[in-house]
Amino acid sequence: MPEDRLVLELDEVLHESYGDAGVGVIYEKIEEYGEPEPGPSVLELGLPDAVVKALLKRGISRLYKFQYEVFEHVLSGRNVVISAGTGTGKTEAFFLPLLKKVAESAGPNPRALVLYPTKALARDQLKRFSEYMVFGATSVSVYDGDTPRSTRTRIASNPTTFIITNPDMLHVGLMYSPHVRRFARTAGTFVFDELHVYEGVLGSHIHNLFHRVKLYRGESPQVVASSATIGNPREFAEALFGESFVEVRGTPMRRGVAVHALVSAGFMSRWSIAASVARFLAERNLRFVVFVDSQQMAELLTSILRDKYGVKVMVHRAGLPADVRKKVESDLRDGELGGVVSTPTLELGLDIGTLDAVILVAPPPSYAKYLQRAGRAGRRRKGYVVTILGDDPIDSYYARNPDRFFSQDVPPSAVEPQNEEVARAHLVAFLLQHGRTREENLPPVWRSVVKELASEGLIRVAGNSVVPNYSEARKYLSLRESIRSPGQVVKIVSAESGEEIAEREMPRALLELYPGSVYLYMGKPYTTLELDLAHLRAAVGRVEEGLEYYTKPLYTVDVFDFRTLSERRTEVGVSLAYAHVELEVAVEGYVAIDIYGGTTLRYSHYAEPVTYRYPTKAVLAKFSEFPELGFEGMAEAYHAVEHSVISAARAVCGAGLGDMGGVSYPSGDMVFYDADIGGSGLAKLLYSRFEKAVEVAHSIVSRCDCEDGCPRCVYSPYCGNNNRYLSRTKASYVLHQTLGGRPPVREVPLAARYGEPRVSFNSIAQILLLPPLPAGF
């Protein structure tokens, strides 16, 4: 039974509301942490008197021990990566030594560039930095795309001591702005806060962007990086920036008391349970944020809470106008809203006031993200963190092993520096920024794309030199001014007005905007009338309100070519390779499914499939063959193994539902690939942690009590084969034999694959796959 009074009351309300549906609190953890280990008094640091007074006014009389370690490393000029819990003072840890540097030595401004992943967070932090601008030699400003031109001109002519900006501004400014180039050359220190955000493709961009900075300067500036939640701080920072770092870890937990509760959705929809929990909190005047991992689910749940339960909530997500997001943040901070339903946009440290509770509609993609989201509640008083466990393999795994949820390690953060698609954009950008360069001076991944870019007319090779084709290069980069994806973005256009209403990157766009698909925008349903991949454009039309079905694509994925980058034999006898692969996704039709009951309403097939081919990185795996199962039995077993390993990657690698896909063959060959063009680094992480993923996959399939497959073990709503040819029991047999010492595989993966591929693609439209809701909901 829960010990906390509020959690006990929640459990009783859920049991009363849902009877024998299996809904209720299944685990409670009370977390209480005091202050981190203390360090020296602020009077002993040699800071300017005005800064000391500002610290004392904020109630800071001494540093924590980890803050003082950072203080000394920054003053010594070392590259430092900081990992410490939410609200423990990471900002003061890196900012105070920079203030001391400014006070003790002269130099041109800016002395430091402080980069945040979003413009909103940069402006939020400006207020905090401004509190320390209390002596004559210091000043701070924000310089980004939202800064008025007159203000930018003033900053350019008289730079402030500290300039707060974002990576997108640095990317574009290095190409086109002499002012930004001067800032990049002058700043002795670059600060990258919220380091954990720079995973995946964004991390590949940061890696290349920082290399451009180093080439332009002729040296590396000092780098200070900071994150509340990261599993491998030093290794990740060194991979990201290509430099050596010292690591300082503070306490991983935030200060104060938090009560964590796992709630089983039983036989009900997790969305209905999340709505009930939010209503429960609202009725007790507790302010909350509900986190979801899909823009469309945020819209749907907001609508349910407002229309069905009368709870005053708003949605906060990417893609909304900046003024709308700011209004939501201020209304939550000022108490005008009872709560907000948010995508990961509120994971970061935006000032949204005091929150009492966080509701997670599903376990986040990684435990790092769990800690980040949980840290938003209870910063000044007791906080509550409620996680809904539904009907899928990983949720079921944690429902059976709730203690493992809270004892798990923060998985390593991953980046793929060798993303060729990202490298293309940054080589072209560097040439626009630099003009002419010698090919042998380029990093290897840039050299690998020179011939391809030259054949496309974007650059020219003249002897040993490489130069840009300026007009074509500028046109190419005008579509790549954001570094949030590797390119290939589909514009979504309203057929009625011709207005561009949204955009979606490939290849996800193909699996959400195929002809006939249902697409939700601002809570209103549309259908895709045309998908033009040649011009990266999708035309959508409005459909009637109250649409009671969603659509799911039927598709195949096949490997057309691969190039092995490394290979190894695992401890469990599976042969592995990490490879660059060429994939082709072919959408052959779609199925319409009833929202409320989950029943299939109809199948639609195209005369010709819609196809898209793209490069990425993948793990190639070869399992032993099991002839005793027969050909069909092996197809069923390996397809189920592939599903369970992809599910396991969520726990072992922190892979989100939109991050990885897979292909299996009846021969025992499997491909687990990064969904992002060029690769995100997750496949590389799975390659190194494959044994652990196999162990979790075995637990998923062996401990389920269904007959031979269900959503709690091997069925996936994201399966391109619509969950055909799957067997939990045969997968359990294969994994049991694999872990039990089956003779190791000697063949190279994909060398002799046979049979039709079975496919799962974990990035299929979360925004389209509306989960079944109870009748009448």
mmCIF file of N, CA, C and O in Angstrom, residues 681-742:
data_model
loop_
_atom_site.group_PDB
_atom_site.id
_atom_site.type_symbol
_atom_site.label_atom_id
_atom_site.label_comp_id
_atom_site.label_asym_id
_atom_site.label_seq_id
_atom_site.Cartn_x
_atom_site.Cartn_y
_atom_site.Cartn_z
ATOM 1 N N GLY A 681 23.554 7.555 -33.852
ATOM 2 C CA GLY A 681 24.431 7.067 -32.796
ATOM 3 C C GLY A 681 23.793 5.989 -31.945
ATOM 4 O O GLY A 681 24.486 5.278 -31.211
ATOM 5 N N LEU A 682 22.467 5.817 -32.011
ATOM 6 C CA LEU A 682 21.804 4.801 -31.198
ATOM 7 C C LEU A 682 22.159 3.394 -31.660
ATOM 8 O O LEU A 682 22.325 2.484 -30.845
ATOM 9 N N ALA A 683 22.269 3.196 -32.976
ATOM 10 C CA ALA A 683 22.666 1.875 -33.468
ATOM 11 C C ALA A 683 24.075 1.535 -32.981
ATOM 12 O O ALA A 683 24.353 0.390 -32.612
ATOM 13 N N LYS A 684 24.964 2.519 -32.953
ATOM 14 C CA LYS A 684 26.315 2.287 -32.442
ATOM 15 C C LYS A 684 26.264 1.896 -30.964
ATOM 16 O O LYS A 684 27.001 1.019 -30.507
ATOM 17 N N LEU A 685 25.364 2.534 -30.207
ATOM 18 C CA LEU A 685 25.219 2.206 -28.789
ATOM 19 C C LEU A 685 24.649 0.794 -28.617
ATOM 20 O O LEU A 685 25.109 0.033 -27.758
ATOM 21 N N LEU A 686 23.662 0.438 -29.432
ATOM 22 C CA LEU A 686 23.118 -0.913 -29.379
ATOM 23 C C LEU A 686 24.182 -1.941 -29.740
ATOM 24 O O LEU A 686 24.253 -3.023 -29.146
ATOM 25 N N TYR A 687 25.024 -1.616 -30.691
ATOM 26 C CA TYR A 687 26.130 -2.497 -31.090
ATOM 27 C C TYR A 687 27.027 -2.808 -29.892
ATOM 28 O O TYR A 687 27.447 -3.956 -29.684
ATOM 29 N N SER A 688 27.303 -1.818 -29.060
ATOM 30 C CA SER A 688 28.190 -2.027 -27.916
ATOM 31 C C SER A 688 27.473 -2.667 -26.732
ATOM 32 O O SER A 688 28.115 -3.270 -25.871
ATOM 33 N N ARG A 689 26.140 -2.562 -26.677
ATOM 34 C CA ARG A 689 25.393 -3.072 -25.513
ATOM 35 C C ARG A 689 24.419 -4.188 -25.923
ATOM 36 O O ARG A 689 23.394 -4.401 -25.274
ATOM 37 N N PHE A 690 24.749 -4.910 -26.977
ATOM 38 C CA PHE A 690 23.808 -5.866 -27.546
ATOM 39 C C PHE A 690 23.493 -7.008 -26.578
ATOM 40 O O PHE A 690 22.358 -7.474 -26.514
ATOM 41 N N GLU A 691 24.497 -7.473 -25.831
ATOM 42 C CA GLU A 691 24.258 -8.564 -24.887
ATOM 43 C C GLU A 691 23.186 -8.192 -23.865
ATOM 44 O O GLU A 691 22.296 -8.989 -23.553
ATOM 45 N N LYS A 692 23.262 -6.975 -23.349
ATOM 46 C CA LYS A 692 22.274 -6.520 -22.376
ATOM 47 C C LYS A 692 20.891 -6.431 -23.020
ATOM 48 O O LYS A 692 19.876 -6.802 -22.402
ATOM 49 N N ALA A 693 20.824 -5.976 -24.270
ATOM 50 C CA ALA A 693 19.543 -5.889 -24.962
ATOM 51 C C ALA A 693 18.929 -7.277 -25.150
ATOM 52 O O ALA A 693 17.710 -7.445 -25.024
ATOM 53 N N VAL A 694 19.751 -8.278 -25.449
ATOM 54 C CA VAL A 694 19.242 -9.639 -25.613
ATOM 55 C C VAL A 694 18.689 -10.164 -24.283
ATOM 56 O O VAL A 694 17.640 -10.831 -24.244
ATOM 57 N N GLU A 695 19.351 -9.855 -23.174
ATOM 58 C CA GLU A 695 18.852 -10.288 -21.862
ATOM 59 C C GLU A 695 17.486 -9.676 -21.560
ATOM 60 O O GLU A 695 16.574 -10.361 -21.091
ATOM 61 N N VAL A 696 17.324 -8.373 -21.819
ATOM 62 C CA VAL A 696 16.039 -7.716 -21.573
ATOM 63 C C VAL A 696 14.980 -8.267 -22.524
ATOM 64 O O VAL A 696 13.834 -8.504 -22.127
ATOM 65 N N ALA A 697 15.356 -8.498 -23.788
ATOM 66 C CA ALA A 697 14.414 -9.066 -24.758
ATOM 67 C C ALA A 697 13.931 -10.442 -24.301
ATOM 68 O O ALA A 697 12.737 -10.773 -24.424
ATOM 69 N N HIS A 698 14.841 -11.250 -23.763
ATOM 70 C CA HIS A 698 14.451 -12.572 -23.269
ATOM 71 C C HIS A 698 13.470 -12.450 -22.110
ATOM 72 O O HIS A 698 12.484 -13.206 -22.019
ATOM 73 N N SER A 699 13.704 -11.492 -21.208
ATOM 74 C CA SER A 699 12.776 -11.276 -20.103
ATOM 75 C C SER A 699 11.398 -10.881 -20.620
ATOM 76 O O SER A 699 10.371 -11.348 -20.113
ATOM 77 N N ILE A 700 11.362 -10.052 -21.661
ATOM 78 C CA ILE A 700 10.085 -9.598 -22.223
ATOM 79 C C ILE A 700 9.280 -10.773 -22.757
ATOM 80 O O ILE A 700 8.081 -10.915 -22.479
ATOM 81 N N VAL A 701 9.919 -11.654 -23.544
ATOM 82 C CA VAL A 701 9.159 -12.713 -24.217
ATOM 83 C C VAL A 701 8.940 -13.941 -23.333
ATOM 84 O O VAL A 701 7.979 -14.692 -23.535
ATOM 85 N N SER A 702 9.813 -14.171 -22.368
ATOM 86 C CA SER A 702 9.707 -15.392 -21.565
ATOM 87 C C SER A 702 8.766 -15.243 -20.384
ATOM 88 O O SER A 702 8.233 -16.239 -19.879
ATOM 89 N N ARG A 703 8.544 -14.021 -19.928
ATOM 90 C CA ARG A 703 7.752 -13.833 -18.718
ATOM 91 C C ARG A 703 6.327 -13.375 -18.988
ATOM 92 O O ARG A 703 5.559 -13.150 -18.064
ATOM 93 N N CYS A 704 5.957 -13.209 -20.265
ATOM 94 C CA CYS A 704 4.576 -12.863 -20.589
ATOM 95 C C CYS A 704 3.737 -14.141 -20.511
ATOM 96 O O CYS A 704 4.193 -15.228 -20.881
ATOM 97 N N ASP A 705 2.494 -14.029 -20.044
ATOM 98 C CA ASP A 705 1.649 -15.219 -19.873
ATOM 99 C C ASP A 705 0.599 -15.374 -20.971
ATOM 100 O O ASP A 705 -0.347 -16.144 -20.830
ATOM 101 N N CYS A 706 0.798 -14.640 -22.086
ATOM 102 C CA CYS A 706 -0.159 -14.779 -23.194
ATOM 103 C C CYS A 706 0.082 -16.102 -23.919
ATOM 104 O O CYS A 706 1.080 -16.797 -23.689
ATOM 105 N N GLU A 707 -0.821 -16.457 -24.841
ATOM 106 C CA GLU A 707 -0.704 -17.732 -25.541
ATOM 107 C C GLU A 707 0.500 -17.749 -26.472
ATOM 108 O O GLU A 707 1.355 -18.626 -26.371
ATOM 109 N N ASP A 708 0.593 -16.799 -27.388
ATOM 110 C CA ASP A 708 1.751 -16.798 -28.292
ATOM 111 C C ASP A 708 2.035 -15.426 -28.891
ATOM 112 O O ASP A 708 2.518 -15.317 -30.003
ATOM 113 N N GLY A 709 1.720 -14.379 -28.130
ATOM 114 C CA GLY A 709 2.015 -13.039 -28.620
ATOM 115 C C GLY A 709 0.895 -12.071 -28.309
ATOM 116 O O GLY A 709 -0.286 -12.385 -28.523
ATOM 117 N N CYS A 710 1.266 -10.901 -27.775
ATOM 118 C CA CYS A 710 0.275 -9.879 -27.442
ATOM 119 C C CYS A 710 0.999 -8.539 -27.358
ATOM 120 O O CYS A 710 2.228 -8.479 -27.475
ATOM 121 N N PRO A 711 0.259 -7.431 -27.148
ATOM 122 C CA PRO A 711 0.938 -6.121 -27.065
ATOM 123 C C PRO A 711 1.913 -5.998 -25.903
ATOM 124 O O PRO A 711 2.784 -5.138 -25.918
ATOM 125 N N ARG A 712 1.791 -6.858 -24.890
ATOM 126 C CA ARG A 712 2.705 -6.783 -23.747
ATOM 127 C C ARG A 712 4.050 -7.436 -24.025
ATOM 128 O O ARG A 712 4.968 -7.322 -23.211
ATOM 129 N N CYS A 713 4.167 -8.143 -25.141
ATOM 130 C CA CYS A 713 5.452 -8.806 -25.403
ATOM 131 C C CYS A 713 5.954 -8.521 -26.821
ATOM 132 O O CYS A 713 6.903 -7.763 -26.982
ATOM 133 N N VAL A 714 5.325 -9.071 -27.845
ATOM 134 C CA VAL A 714 5.924 -8.959 -29.176
ATOM 135 C C VAL A 714 5.073 -8.215 -30.196
ATOM 136 O O VAL A 714 5.587 -7.842 -31.260
ATOM 137 N N TYR A 715 3.786 -8.001 -29.935
ATOM 138 C CA TYR A 715 2.996 -7.224 -30.890
ATOM 139 C C TYR A 715 3.400 -5.755 -30.802
ATOM 140 O O TYR A 715 3.607 -5.219 -29.718
ATOM 141 N N SER A 716 3.517 -5.112 -31.928
ATOM 142 C CA SER A 716 3.890 -3.701 -31.965
ATOM 143 C C SER A 716 2.928 -2.935 -32.858
ATOM 144 O O SER A 716 2.658 -3.360 -33.978
ATOM 145 N N PRO A 717 2.409 -1.804 -32.387
ATOM 146 C CA PRO A 717 1.553 -0.987 -33.247
ATOM 147 C C PRO A 717 2.323 -0.367 -34.388
ATOM 148 O O PRO A 717 1.745 0.210 -35.298
ATOM 149 N N TYR A 718 3.657 -0.499 -34.383
ATOM 150 C CA TYR A 718 4.496 0.112 -35.403
ATOM 151 C C TYR A 718 4.998 -0.898 -36.427
ATOM 152 O O TYR A 718 5.893 -0.611 -37.201
ATOM 153 N N CYS A 719 4.451 -2.102 -36.424
ATOM 154 C CA CYS A 719 4.942 -3.155 -37.311
ATOM 155 C C CYS A 719 4.420 -2.963 -38.728
ATOM 156 O O CYS A 719 3.212 -2.890 -38.947
ATOM 157 N N GLY A 720 5.329 -2.911 -39.682
ATOM 158 C CA GLY A 720 4.936 -2.720 -41.076
ATOM 159 C C GLY A 720 4.212 -3.918 -41.659
ATOM 160 O O GLY A 720 3.494 -3.801 -42.651
ATOM 161 N N ASN A 721 4.399 -5.112 -41.059
ATOM 162 C CA ASN A 721 3.690 -6.306 -41.498
ATOM 163 C C ASN A 721 2.402 -6.533 -40.716
ATOM 164 O O ASN A 721 1.794 -7.602 -40.822
ATOM 165 N N ASN A 722 2.000 -5.513 -39.928
ATOM 166 C CA ASN A 722 0.760 -5.593 -39.161
ATOM 167 C C ASN A 722 0.754 -6.793 -38.220
ATOM 168 O O ASN A 722 -0.258 -7.456 -38.035
ATOM 169 N N ASN A 723 1.920 -7.082 -37.628
ATOM 170 C CA ASN A 723 2.080 -8.146 -36.629
ATOM 171 C C ASN A 723 1.729 -9.539 -37.157
ATOM 172 O O ASN A 723 1.246 -10.392 -36.415
ATOM 173 N N ARG A 724 2.042 -9.781 -38.412
ATOM 174 C CA ARG A 724 1.935 -11.139 -38.948
ATOM 175 C C ARG A 724 3.272 -11.856 -38.759
ATOM 176 O O ARG A 724 4.299 -11.235 -38.629
ATOM 177 N N TYR A 725 3.217 -13.166 -38.763
ATOM 178 C CA TYR A 725 4.421 -14.007 -38.658
ATOM 179 C C TYR A 725 5.200 -13.700 -37.376
ATOM 180 O O TYR A 725 6.380 -13.393 -37.405
ATOM 181 N N LEU A 726 4.518 -13.770 -36.237
ATOM 182 C CA LEU A 726 5.137 -13.522 -34.940
ATOM 183 C C LEU A 726 4.818 -14.665 -33.984
ATOM 184 O O LEU A 726 3.684 -15.137 -33.948
ATOM 185 N N SER A 727 5.794 -15.106 -33.216
ATOM 186 C CA SER A 727 5.550 -16.131 -32.198
ATOM 187 C C SER A 727 6.387 -15.815 -30.960
ATOM 188 O O SER A 727 7.620 -15.850 -31.002
ATOM 189 N N ARG A 728 5.696 -15.514 -29.860
ATOM 190 C CA ARG A 728 6.395 -15.262 -28.604
ATOM 191 C C ARG A 728 7.124 -16.511 -28.116
ATOM 192 O O ARG A 728 8.272 -16.437 -27.673
ATOM 193 N N THR A 729 6.449 -17.670 -28.176
ATOM 194 C CA THR A 729 7.058 -18.890 -27.634
ATOM 195 C C THR A 729 8.290 -19.301 -28.429
ATOM 196 O O THR A 729 9.293 -19.739 -27.857
ATOM 197 N N LYS A 730 8.232 -19.154 -29.748
ATOM 198 C CA LYS A 730 9.404 -19.503 -30.558
ATOM 199 C C LYS A 730 10.540 -18.509 -30.328
ATOM 200 O O LYS A 730 11.724 -18.885 -30.293
ATOM 201 N N ALA A 731 10.201 -17.222 -30.142
ATOM 202 C CA ALA A 731 11.227 -16.234 -29.825
ATOM 203 C C ALA A 731 11.859 -16.532 -28.470
ATOM 204 O O ALA A 731 13.079 -16.402 -28.296
ATOM 205 N N SER A 732 11.031 -16.928 -27.511
ATOM 206 C CA SER A 732 11.555 -17.284 -26.191
ATOM 207 C C SER A 732 12.528 -18.457 -26.297
ATOM 208 O O SER A 732 13.583 -18.469 -25.652
ATOM 209 N N TYR A 733 12.181 -19.438 -27.136
ATOM 210 C CA TYR A 733 13.061 -20.596 -27.335
ATOM 211 C C TYR A 733 14.390 -20.154 -27.948
ATOM 212 O O TYR A 733 15.470 -20.542 -27.482
ATOM 213 N N VAL A 734 14.332 -19.324 -28.980
ATOM 214 C CA VAL A 734 15.553 -18.861 -29.648
ATOM 215 C C VAL A 734 16.441 -18.080 -28.674
ATOM 216 O O VAL A 734 17.662 -18.311 -28.592
ATOM 217 N N LEU A 735 15.843 -17.155 -27.906
ATOM 218 C CA LEU A 735 16.641 -16.344 -26.993
ATOM 219 C C LEU A 735 17.165 -17.168 -25.819
ATOM 220 O O LEU A 735 18.285 -16.943 -25.343
ATOM 221 N N HIS A 736 16.378 -18.127 -25.349
ATOM 222 C CA HIS A 736 16.845 -18.996 -24.271
ATOM 223 C C HIS A 736 18.057 -19.807 -24.734
ATOM 224 O O HIS A 736 19.058 -19.926 -24.021
ATOM 225 N N GLN A 737 17.967 -20.356 -25.946
ATOM 226 C CA GLN A 737 19.084 -21.130 -26.488
ATOM 227 C C GLN A 737 20.298 -20.237 -26.735
ATOM 228 O O GLN A 737 21.446 -20.634 -26.495
ATOM 229 N N THR A 738 20.045 -19.018 -27.195
ATOM 230 C CA THR A 738 21.144 -18.088 -27.473
ATOM 231 C C THR A 738 21.884 -17.730 -26.192
ATOM 232 O O THR A 738 23.125 -17.754 -26.138
ATOM 233 N N LEU A 739 21.138 -17.419 -25.136
ATOM 234 C CA LEU A 739 21.755 -17.073 -23.861
ATOM 235 C C LEU A 739 22.352 -18.288 -23.157
ATOM 236 O O LEU A 739 23.246 -18.149 -22.323
ATOM 237 N N GLY A 740 21.871 -19.466 -23.511
ATOM 238 C CA GLY A 740 22.311 -20.681 -22.831
ATOM 239 C C GLY A 740 23.516 -21.347 -23.438
ATOM 240 O O GLY A 740 23.881 -22.455 -23.038
ATOM 241 N N GLY A 741 24.118 -20.741 -24.442
ATOM 242 C CA GLY A 741 25.364 -21.293 -24.962
ATOM 243 C C GLY A 741 25.225 -22.026 -26.275
ATOM 244 O O GLY A 741 26.016 -22.923 -26.576
ATOM 245 N N ARG A 742 24.226 -21.692 -27.071
ATOM 246 C CA ARG A 742 24.139 -22.246 -28.425
ATOM 247 C C ARG A 742 25.470 -22.001 -29.134
ATOM 248 O O ARG A 742 26.068 -20.927 -28.972
#
